[in-house]
PDB file of C-alpha atoms and ligand atoms in Angstrom:
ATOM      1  CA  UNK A 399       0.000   0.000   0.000  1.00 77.00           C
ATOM      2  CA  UNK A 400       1.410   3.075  -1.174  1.00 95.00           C
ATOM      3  CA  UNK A 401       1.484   6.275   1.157  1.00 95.00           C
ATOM      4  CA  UNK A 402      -0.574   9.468   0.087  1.00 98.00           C
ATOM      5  CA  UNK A 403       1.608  12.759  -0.452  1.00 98.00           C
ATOM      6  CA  UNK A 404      -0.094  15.590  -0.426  1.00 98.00           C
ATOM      7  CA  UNK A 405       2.510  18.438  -1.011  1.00 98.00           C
ATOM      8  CA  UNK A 406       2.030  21.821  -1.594  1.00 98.00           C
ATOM      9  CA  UNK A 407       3.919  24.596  -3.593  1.00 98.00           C
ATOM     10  CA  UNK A 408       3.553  28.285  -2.498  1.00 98.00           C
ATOM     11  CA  UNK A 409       5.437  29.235  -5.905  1.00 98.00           C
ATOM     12  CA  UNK A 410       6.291  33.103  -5.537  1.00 98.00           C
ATOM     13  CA  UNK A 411       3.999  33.795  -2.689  1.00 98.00           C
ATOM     14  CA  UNK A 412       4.348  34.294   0.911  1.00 98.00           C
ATOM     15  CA  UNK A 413       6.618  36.191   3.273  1.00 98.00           C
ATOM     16  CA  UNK A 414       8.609  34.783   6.396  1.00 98.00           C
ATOM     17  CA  UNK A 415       6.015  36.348   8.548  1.00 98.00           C
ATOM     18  CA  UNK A 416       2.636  34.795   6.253  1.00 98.00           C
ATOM     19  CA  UNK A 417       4.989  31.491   6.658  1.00 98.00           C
ATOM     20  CA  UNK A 418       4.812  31.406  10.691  1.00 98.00           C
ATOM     21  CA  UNK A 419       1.327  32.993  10.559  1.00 98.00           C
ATOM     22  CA  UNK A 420       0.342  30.031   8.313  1.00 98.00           C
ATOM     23  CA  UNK A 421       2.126  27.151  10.356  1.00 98.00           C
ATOM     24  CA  UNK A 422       0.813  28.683  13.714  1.00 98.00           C
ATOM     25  CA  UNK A 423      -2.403  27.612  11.876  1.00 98.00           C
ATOM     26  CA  UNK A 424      -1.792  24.494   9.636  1.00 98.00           C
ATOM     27  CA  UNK A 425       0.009  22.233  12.397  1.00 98.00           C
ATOM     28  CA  UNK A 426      -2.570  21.739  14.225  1.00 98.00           C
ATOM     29  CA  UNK A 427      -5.437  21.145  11.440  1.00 98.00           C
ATOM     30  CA  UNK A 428      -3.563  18.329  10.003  1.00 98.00           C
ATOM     31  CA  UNK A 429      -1.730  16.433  13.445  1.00 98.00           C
ATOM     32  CA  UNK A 430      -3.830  13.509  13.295  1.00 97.00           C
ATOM     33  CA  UNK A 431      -3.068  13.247   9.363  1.00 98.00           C
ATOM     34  CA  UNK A 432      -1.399   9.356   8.265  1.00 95.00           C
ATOM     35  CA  UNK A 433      -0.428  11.241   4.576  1.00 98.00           C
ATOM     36  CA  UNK A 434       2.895  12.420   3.794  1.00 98.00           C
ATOM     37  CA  UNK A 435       2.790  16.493   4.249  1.00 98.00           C
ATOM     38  CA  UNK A 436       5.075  18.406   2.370  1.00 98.00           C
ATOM     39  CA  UNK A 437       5.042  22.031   2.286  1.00 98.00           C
ATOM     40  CA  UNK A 438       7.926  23.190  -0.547  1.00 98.00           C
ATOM     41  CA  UNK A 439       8.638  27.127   0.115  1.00 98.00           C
ATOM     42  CA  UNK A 440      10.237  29.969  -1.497  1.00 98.00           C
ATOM     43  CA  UNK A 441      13.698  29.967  -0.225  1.00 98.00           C
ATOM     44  CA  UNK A 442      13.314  33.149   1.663  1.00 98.00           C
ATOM     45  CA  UNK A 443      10.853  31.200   4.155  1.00 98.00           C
ATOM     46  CA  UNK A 444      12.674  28.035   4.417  1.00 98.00           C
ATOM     47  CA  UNK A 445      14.574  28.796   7.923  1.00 98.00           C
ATOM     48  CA  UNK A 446      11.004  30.333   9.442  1.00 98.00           C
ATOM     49  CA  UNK A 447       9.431  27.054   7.702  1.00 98.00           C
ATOM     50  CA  UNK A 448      12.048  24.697   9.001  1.00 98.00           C
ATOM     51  CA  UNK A 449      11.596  26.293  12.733  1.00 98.00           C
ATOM     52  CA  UNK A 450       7.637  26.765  12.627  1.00 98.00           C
ATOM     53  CA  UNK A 451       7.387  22.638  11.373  1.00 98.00           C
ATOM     54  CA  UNK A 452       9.934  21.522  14.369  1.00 97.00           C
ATOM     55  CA  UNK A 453       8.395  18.177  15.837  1.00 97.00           C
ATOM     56  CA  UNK A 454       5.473  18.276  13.405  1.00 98.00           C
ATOM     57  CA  UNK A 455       4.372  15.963  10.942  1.00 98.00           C
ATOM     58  CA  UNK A 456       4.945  18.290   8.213  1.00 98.00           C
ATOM     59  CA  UNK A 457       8.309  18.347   6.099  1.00 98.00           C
ATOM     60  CA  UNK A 458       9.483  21.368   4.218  1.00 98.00           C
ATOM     61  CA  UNK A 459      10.609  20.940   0.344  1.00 98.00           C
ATOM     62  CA  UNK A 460      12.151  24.196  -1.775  1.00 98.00           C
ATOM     63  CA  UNK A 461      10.950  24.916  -5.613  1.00 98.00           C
ATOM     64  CA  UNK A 462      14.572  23.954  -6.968  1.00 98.00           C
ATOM     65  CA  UNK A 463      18.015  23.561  -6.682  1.00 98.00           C
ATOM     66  CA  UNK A 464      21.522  23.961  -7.968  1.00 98.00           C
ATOM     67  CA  UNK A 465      23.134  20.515  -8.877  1.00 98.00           C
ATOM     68  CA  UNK A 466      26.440  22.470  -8.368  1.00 98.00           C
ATOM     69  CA  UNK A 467      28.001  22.216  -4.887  1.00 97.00           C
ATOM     70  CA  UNK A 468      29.614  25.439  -5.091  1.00 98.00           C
ATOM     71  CA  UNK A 469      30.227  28.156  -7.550  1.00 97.00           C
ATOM     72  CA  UNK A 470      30.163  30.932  -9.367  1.00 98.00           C
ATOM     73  CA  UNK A 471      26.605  30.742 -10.440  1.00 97.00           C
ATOM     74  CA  UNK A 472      24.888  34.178  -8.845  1.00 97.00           C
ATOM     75  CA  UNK A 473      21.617  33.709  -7.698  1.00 96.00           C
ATOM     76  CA  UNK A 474      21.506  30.415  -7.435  1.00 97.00           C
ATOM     77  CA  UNK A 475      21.156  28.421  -4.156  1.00 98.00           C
ATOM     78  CA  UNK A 476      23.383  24.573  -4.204  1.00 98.00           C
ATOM     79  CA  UNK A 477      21.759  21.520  -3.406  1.00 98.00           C
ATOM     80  CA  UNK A 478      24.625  21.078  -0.667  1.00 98.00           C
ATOM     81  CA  UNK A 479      23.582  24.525   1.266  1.00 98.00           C
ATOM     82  CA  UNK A 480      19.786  22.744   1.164  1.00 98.00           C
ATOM     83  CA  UNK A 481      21.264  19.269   2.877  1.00 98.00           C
ATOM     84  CA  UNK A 482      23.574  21.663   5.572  1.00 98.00           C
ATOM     85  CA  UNK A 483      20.451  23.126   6.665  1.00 97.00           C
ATOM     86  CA  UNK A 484      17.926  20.247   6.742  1.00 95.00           C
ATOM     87  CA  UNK A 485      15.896  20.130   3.518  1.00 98.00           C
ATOM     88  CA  UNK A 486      14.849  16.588   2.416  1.00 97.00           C
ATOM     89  CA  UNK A 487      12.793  17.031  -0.155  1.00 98.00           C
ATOM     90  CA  UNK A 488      12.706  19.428  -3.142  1.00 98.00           C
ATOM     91  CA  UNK A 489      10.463  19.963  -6.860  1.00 98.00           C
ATOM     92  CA  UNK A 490      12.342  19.724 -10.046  1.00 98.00           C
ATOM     93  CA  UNK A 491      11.658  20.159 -13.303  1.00 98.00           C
ATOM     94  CA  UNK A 492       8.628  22.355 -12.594  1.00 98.00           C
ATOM     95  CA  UNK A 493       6.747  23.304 -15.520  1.00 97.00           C
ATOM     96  CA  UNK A 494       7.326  26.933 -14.864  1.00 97.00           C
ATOM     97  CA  UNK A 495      10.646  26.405 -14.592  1.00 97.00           C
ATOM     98  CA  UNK A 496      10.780  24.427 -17.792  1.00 97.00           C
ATOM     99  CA  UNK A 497       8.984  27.706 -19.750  1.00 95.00           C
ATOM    100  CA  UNK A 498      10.698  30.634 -17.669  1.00 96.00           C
ATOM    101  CA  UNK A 499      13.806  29.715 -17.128  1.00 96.00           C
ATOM    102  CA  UNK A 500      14.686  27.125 -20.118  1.00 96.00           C
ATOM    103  CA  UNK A 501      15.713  24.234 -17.827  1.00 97.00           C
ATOM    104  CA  UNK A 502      15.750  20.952 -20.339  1.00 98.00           C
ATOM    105  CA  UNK A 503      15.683  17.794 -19.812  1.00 98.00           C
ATOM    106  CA  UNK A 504      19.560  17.489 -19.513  1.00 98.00           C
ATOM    107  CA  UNK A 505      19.337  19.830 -16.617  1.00 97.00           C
ATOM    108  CA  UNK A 506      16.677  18.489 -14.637  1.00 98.00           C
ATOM    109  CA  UNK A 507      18.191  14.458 -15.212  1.00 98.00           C
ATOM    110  CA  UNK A 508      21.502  16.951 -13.666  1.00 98.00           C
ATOM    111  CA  UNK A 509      19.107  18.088 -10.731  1.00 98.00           C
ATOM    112  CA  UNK A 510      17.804  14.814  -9.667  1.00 98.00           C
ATOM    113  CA  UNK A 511      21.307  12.787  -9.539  1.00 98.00           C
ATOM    114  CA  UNK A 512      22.675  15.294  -7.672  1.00 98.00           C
ATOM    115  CA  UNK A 513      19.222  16.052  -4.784  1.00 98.00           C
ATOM    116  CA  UNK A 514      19.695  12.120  -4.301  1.00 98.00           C
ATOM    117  CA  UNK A 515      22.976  12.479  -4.080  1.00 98.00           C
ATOM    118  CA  UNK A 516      22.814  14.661  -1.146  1.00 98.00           C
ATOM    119  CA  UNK A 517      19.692  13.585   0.665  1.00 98.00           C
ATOM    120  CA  UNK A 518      16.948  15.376  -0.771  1.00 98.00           C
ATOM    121  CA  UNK A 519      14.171  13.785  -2.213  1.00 98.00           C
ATOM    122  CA  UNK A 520      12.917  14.948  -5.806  1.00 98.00           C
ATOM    123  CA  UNK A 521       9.883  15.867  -6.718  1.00 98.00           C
ATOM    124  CA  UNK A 522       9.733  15.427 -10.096  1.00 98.00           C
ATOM    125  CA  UNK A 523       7.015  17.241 -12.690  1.00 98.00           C
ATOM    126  CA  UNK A 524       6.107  16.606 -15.964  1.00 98.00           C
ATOM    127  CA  UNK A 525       3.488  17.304 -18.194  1.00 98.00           C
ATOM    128  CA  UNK A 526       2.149  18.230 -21.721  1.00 97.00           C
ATOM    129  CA  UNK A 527       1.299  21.591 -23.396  1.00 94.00           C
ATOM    130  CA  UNK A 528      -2.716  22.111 -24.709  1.00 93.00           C
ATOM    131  CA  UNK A 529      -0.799  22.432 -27.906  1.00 94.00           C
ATOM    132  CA  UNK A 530       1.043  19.149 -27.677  1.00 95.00           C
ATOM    133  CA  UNK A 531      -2.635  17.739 -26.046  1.00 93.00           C
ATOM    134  CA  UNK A 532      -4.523  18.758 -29.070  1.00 92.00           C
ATOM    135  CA  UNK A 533      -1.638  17.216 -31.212  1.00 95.00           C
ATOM    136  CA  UNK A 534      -2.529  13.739 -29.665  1.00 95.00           C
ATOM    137  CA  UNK A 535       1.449  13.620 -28.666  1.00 97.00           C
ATOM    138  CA  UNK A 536       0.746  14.287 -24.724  1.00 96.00           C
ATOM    139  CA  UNK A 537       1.948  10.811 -24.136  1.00 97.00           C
ATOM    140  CA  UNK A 538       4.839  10.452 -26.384  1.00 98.00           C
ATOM    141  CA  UNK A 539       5.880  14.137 -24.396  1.00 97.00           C
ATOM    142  CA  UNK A 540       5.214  12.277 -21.112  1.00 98.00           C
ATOM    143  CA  UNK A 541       7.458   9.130 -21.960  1.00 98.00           C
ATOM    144  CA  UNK A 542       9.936  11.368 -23.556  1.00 98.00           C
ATOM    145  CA  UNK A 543      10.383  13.199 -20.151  1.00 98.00           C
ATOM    146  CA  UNK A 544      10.459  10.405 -17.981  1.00 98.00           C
ATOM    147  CA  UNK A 545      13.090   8.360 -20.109  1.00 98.00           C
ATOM    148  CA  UNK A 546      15.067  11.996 -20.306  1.00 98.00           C
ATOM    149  CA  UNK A 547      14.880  12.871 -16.889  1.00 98.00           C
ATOM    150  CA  UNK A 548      15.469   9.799 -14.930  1.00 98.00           C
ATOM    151  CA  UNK A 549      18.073   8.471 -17.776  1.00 98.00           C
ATOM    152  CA  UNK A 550      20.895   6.731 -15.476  1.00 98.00           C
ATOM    153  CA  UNK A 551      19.762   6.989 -12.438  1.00 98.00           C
ATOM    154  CA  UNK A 552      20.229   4.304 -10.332  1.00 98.00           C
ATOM    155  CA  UNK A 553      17.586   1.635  -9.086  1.00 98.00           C
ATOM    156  CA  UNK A 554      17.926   2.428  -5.229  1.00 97.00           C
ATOM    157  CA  UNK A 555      17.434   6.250  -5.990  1.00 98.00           C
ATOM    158  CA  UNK A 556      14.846   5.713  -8.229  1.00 98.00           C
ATOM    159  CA  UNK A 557      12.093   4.092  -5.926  1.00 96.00           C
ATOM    160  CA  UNK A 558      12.436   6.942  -3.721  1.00 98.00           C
ATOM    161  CA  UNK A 559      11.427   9.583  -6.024  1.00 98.00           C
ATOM    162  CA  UNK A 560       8.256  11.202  -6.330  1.00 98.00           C
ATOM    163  CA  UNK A 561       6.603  12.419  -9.295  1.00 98.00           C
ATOM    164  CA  UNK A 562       4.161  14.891 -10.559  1.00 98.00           C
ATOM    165  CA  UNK A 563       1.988  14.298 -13.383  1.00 98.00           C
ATOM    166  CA  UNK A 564       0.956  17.901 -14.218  1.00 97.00           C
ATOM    167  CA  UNK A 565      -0.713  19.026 -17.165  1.00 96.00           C
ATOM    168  CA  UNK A 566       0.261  22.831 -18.016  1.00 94.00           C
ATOM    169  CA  UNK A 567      -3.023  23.551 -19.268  1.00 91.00           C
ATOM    170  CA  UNK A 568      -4.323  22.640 -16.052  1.00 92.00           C
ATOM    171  CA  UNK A 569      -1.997  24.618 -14.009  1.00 90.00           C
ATOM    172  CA  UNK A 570      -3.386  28.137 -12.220  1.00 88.00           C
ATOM    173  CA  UNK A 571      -6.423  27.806 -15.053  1.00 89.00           C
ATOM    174  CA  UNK A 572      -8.987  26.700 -12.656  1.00 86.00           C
ATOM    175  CA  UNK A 573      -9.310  23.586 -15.078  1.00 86.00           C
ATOM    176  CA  UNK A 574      -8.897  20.337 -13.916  1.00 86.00           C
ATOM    177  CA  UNK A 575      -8.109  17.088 -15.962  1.00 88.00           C
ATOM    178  CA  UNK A 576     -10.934  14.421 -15.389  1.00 94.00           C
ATOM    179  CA  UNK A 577     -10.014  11.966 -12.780  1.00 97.00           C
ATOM    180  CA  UNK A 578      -9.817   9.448 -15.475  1.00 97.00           C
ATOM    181  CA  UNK A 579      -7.687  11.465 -17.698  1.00 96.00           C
ATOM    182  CA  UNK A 580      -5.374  12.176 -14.659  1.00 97.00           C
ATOM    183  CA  UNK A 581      -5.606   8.368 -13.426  1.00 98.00           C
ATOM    184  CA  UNK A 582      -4.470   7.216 -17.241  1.00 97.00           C
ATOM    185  CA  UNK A 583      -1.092   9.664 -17.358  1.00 98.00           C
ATOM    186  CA  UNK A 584      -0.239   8.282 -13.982  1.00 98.00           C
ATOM    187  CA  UNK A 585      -0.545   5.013 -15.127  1.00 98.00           C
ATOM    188  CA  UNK A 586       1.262   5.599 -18.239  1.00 98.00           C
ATOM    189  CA  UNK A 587       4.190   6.729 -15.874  1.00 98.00           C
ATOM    190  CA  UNK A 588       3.801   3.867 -13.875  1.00 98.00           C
ATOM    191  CA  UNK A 589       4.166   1.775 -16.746  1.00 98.00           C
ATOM    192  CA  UNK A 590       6.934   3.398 -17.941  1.00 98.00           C
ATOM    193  CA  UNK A 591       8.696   3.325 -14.673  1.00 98.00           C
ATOM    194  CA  UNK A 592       7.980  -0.621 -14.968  1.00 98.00           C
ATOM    195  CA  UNK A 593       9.647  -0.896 -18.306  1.00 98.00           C
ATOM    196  CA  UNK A 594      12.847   1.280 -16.808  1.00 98.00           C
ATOM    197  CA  UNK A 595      13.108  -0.240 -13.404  1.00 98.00           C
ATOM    198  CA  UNK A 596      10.583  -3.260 -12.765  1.00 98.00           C
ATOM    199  CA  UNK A 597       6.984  -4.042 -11.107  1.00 98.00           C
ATOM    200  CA  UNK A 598       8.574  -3.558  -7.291  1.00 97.00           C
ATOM    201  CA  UNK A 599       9.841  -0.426  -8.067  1.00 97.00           C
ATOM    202  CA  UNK A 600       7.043   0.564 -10.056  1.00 98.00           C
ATOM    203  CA  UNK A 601       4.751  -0.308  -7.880  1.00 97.00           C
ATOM    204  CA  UNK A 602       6.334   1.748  -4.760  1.00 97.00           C
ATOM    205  CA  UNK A 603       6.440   5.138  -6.395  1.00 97.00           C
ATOM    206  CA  UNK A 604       4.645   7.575  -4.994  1.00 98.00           C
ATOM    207  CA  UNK A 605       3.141   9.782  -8.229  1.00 98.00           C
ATOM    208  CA  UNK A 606       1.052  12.631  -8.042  1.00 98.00           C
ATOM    209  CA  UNK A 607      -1.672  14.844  -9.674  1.00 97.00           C
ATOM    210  CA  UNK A 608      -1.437  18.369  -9.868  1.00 97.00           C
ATOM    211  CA  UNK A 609      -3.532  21.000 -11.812  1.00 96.00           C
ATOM    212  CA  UNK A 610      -6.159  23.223 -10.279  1.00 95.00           C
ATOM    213  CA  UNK A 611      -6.424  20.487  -7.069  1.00 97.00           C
ATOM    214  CA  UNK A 612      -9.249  21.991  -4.514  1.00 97.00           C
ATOM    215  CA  UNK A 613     -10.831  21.020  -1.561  1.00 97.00           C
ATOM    216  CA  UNK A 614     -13.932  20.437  -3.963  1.00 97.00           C
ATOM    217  CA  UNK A 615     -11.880  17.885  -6.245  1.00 97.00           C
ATOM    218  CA  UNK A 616      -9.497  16.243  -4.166  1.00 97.00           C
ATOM    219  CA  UNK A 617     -11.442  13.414  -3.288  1.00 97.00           C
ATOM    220  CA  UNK A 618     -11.843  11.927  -6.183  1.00 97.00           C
ATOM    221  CA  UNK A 619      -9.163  12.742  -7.781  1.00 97.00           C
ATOM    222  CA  UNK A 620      -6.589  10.921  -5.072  1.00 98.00           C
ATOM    223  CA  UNK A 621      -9.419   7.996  -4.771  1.00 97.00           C
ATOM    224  CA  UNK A 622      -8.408   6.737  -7.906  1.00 97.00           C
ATOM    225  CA  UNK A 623      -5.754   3.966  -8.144  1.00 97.00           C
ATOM    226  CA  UNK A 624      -2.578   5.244  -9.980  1.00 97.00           C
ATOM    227  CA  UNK A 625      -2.998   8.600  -8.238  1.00 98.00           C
ATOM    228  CA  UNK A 626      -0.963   8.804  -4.517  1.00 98.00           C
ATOM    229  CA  UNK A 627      -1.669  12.270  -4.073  1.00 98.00           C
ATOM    230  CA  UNK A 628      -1.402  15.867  -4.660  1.00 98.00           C
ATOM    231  CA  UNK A 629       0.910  18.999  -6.087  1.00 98.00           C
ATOM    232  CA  UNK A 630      -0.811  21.606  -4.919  1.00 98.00           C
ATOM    233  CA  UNK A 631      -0.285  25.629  -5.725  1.00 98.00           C
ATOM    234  CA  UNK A 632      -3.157  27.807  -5.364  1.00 97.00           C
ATOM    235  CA  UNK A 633      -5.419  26.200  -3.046  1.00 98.00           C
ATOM    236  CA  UNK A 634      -2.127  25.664  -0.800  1.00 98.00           C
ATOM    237  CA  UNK A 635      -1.723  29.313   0.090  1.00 98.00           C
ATOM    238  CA  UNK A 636      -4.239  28.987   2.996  1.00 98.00           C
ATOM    239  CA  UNK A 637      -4.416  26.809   6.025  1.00 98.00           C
ATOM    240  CA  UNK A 638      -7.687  25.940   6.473  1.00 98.00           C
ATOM    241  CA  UNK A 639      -7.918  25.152   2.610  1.00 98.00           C
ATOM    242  CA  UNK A 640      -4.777  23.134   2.193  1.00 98.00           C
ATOM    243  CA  UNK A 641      -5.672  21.444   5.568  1.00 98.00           C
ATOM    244  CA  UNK A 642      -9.042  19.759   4.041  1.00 98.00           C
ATOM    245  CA  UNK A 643      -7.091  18.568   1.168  1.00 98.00           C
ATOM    246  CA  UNK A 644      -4.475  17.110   3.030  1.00 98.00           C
ATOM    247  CA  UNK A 645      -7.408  15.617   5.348  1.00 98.00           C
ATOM    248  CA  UNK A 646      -9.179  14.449   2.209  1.00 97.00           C
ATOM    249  CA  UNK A 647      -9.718  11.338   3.169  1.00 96.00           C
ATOM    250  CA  UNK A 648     -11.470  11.991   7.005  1.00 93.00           C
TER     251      UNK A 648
HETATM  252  P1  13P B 460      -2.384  25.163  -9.159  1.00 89.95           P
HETATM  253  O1  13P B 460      -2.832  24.172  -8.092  1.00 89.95           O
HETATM  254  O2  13P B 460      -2.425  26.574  -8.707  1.00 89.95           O
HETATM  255  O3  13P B 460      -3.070  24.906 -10.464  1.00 89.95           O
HETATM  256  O4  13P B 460      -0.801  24.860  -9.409  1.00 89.95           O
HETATM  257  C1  13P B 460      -0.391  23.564  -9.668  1.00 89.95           C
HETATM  258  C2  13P B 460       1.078  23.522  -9.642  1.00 89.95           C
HETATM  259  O5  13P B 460       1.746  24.033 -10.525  1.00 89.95           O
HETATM  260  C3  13P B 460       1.724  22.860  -8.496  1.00 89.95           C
HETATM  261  O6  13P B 460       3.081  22.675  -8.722  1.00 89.95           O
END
């Protein structure tokens, strides 16, 4: 039986002060919760995340990471500074870092070798276009990602990672894919997953929907069977809000 994750990304939103206003809140609606609670921060709230979640069942993630250790790379925070100060978990390959920022495939497969290598547990994203959806290509872009992304990574590392099926279409649009239509990606990257590392390994990764998830949908979206959870932005930004979808299934 595979754990629920239900992990949230705040994306560019929230100060150090919302982020202790919102724990002071959160903790408590979610104690009795058996999912897996991940909360993954701008990096500016990470130490005021780290210290409001202290003895809670609530992790913190960040939105990315440097694969470097060190450098000359301004701006840019190393996946070693995360490990020094606690992080275990952390998103890659997000969509909107895909479009914004021109991170390819190359890069990400770079990101994920390198969180595992120090500690940090990826939480990979993919996803097709409404372009490449109306193409009919949405799995062959799915597969391609996958294959790209996780290309030599090792067995051990790979059954710890999580991933994200998330459809860009379906991000911040208020449009959600049908829970069949979600259920069949995340079985197609199950499947794939299979092909690449087995049925044990395949059948212990966590994957995810995310896409417009709200209190209202949640249910039946993480009710189906290839579909261990949630990536949650939007409806993440508020306690009592991300608290009922975390506590989706009380
Ligand atoms: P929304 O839940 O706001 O659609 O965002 C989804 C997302 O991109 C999570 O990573």
């Amino acid at each position: 039986m595979r754990n629920k994750v239900i992990a949230g990304n705040w994306k560019m939103n929230h100060s150090p002060i919302d982020t202790r206003n919102f724990f002071e809140r959160f903790n408590g609606l979610v104690a009795d919760s058996n999912n897996e609670i991940i909360l993954c921060v701008p990096y500016i709230d990470v130490a005021a995340a780290l210290e409001s979640t202290h003895n809670t069942n609530v992790k913190i993630g960040t939105q990315n990471l440097n694969h470097e250790v060190s450098g000359a790379l301004t701006g840019d925070v190393s996946v070693k500074m995360l490990e020094d100060i606690g992080i275990k978990y952390s998103i890659i390959g997000h969509s909107e870092r895909r479009q914004f920022h021109h991170e390819t495939d190359d890069f990400v497969n770079l990101k994920i070798k390198a969180a595992f290598d120090h500690d940090i547990i990826p939480i990979l994203c993919v996803g097709e276009t409404l372009y490449e959806r109306e193409l009919g290509i949405a799995r062959e872009k799915i597969i391609i990602q996958i294959r790209k992304d996780l290309e030599d990574l090792p067995a051990n590392y790979a059954r710890q990672i999580i991933i994200a099926y998330e459809p860009i279409w379906a991000i911040g649009t208020g449009k959600t894919a049908s829970k069949e239509d979600a259920n069949e990606a995340c079985k197609l990257i199950r499947d794939e997953i299979k092909k690449m590392y087995g049925t044990e390994i395949a059948d212990e990764i966590r994957i995810l929907y995310g896409g417009s998830v709200k209190p209202t949908n949640a249910v039946e979206l993480f009710d189906m069977p290839d579909i261990d959870g949630g990536l949650v932005g939007g409806a993440s930004l508020e306690p009592d809000s991300f608290a009922k979808i975390v506590n989706f299934d009380k």
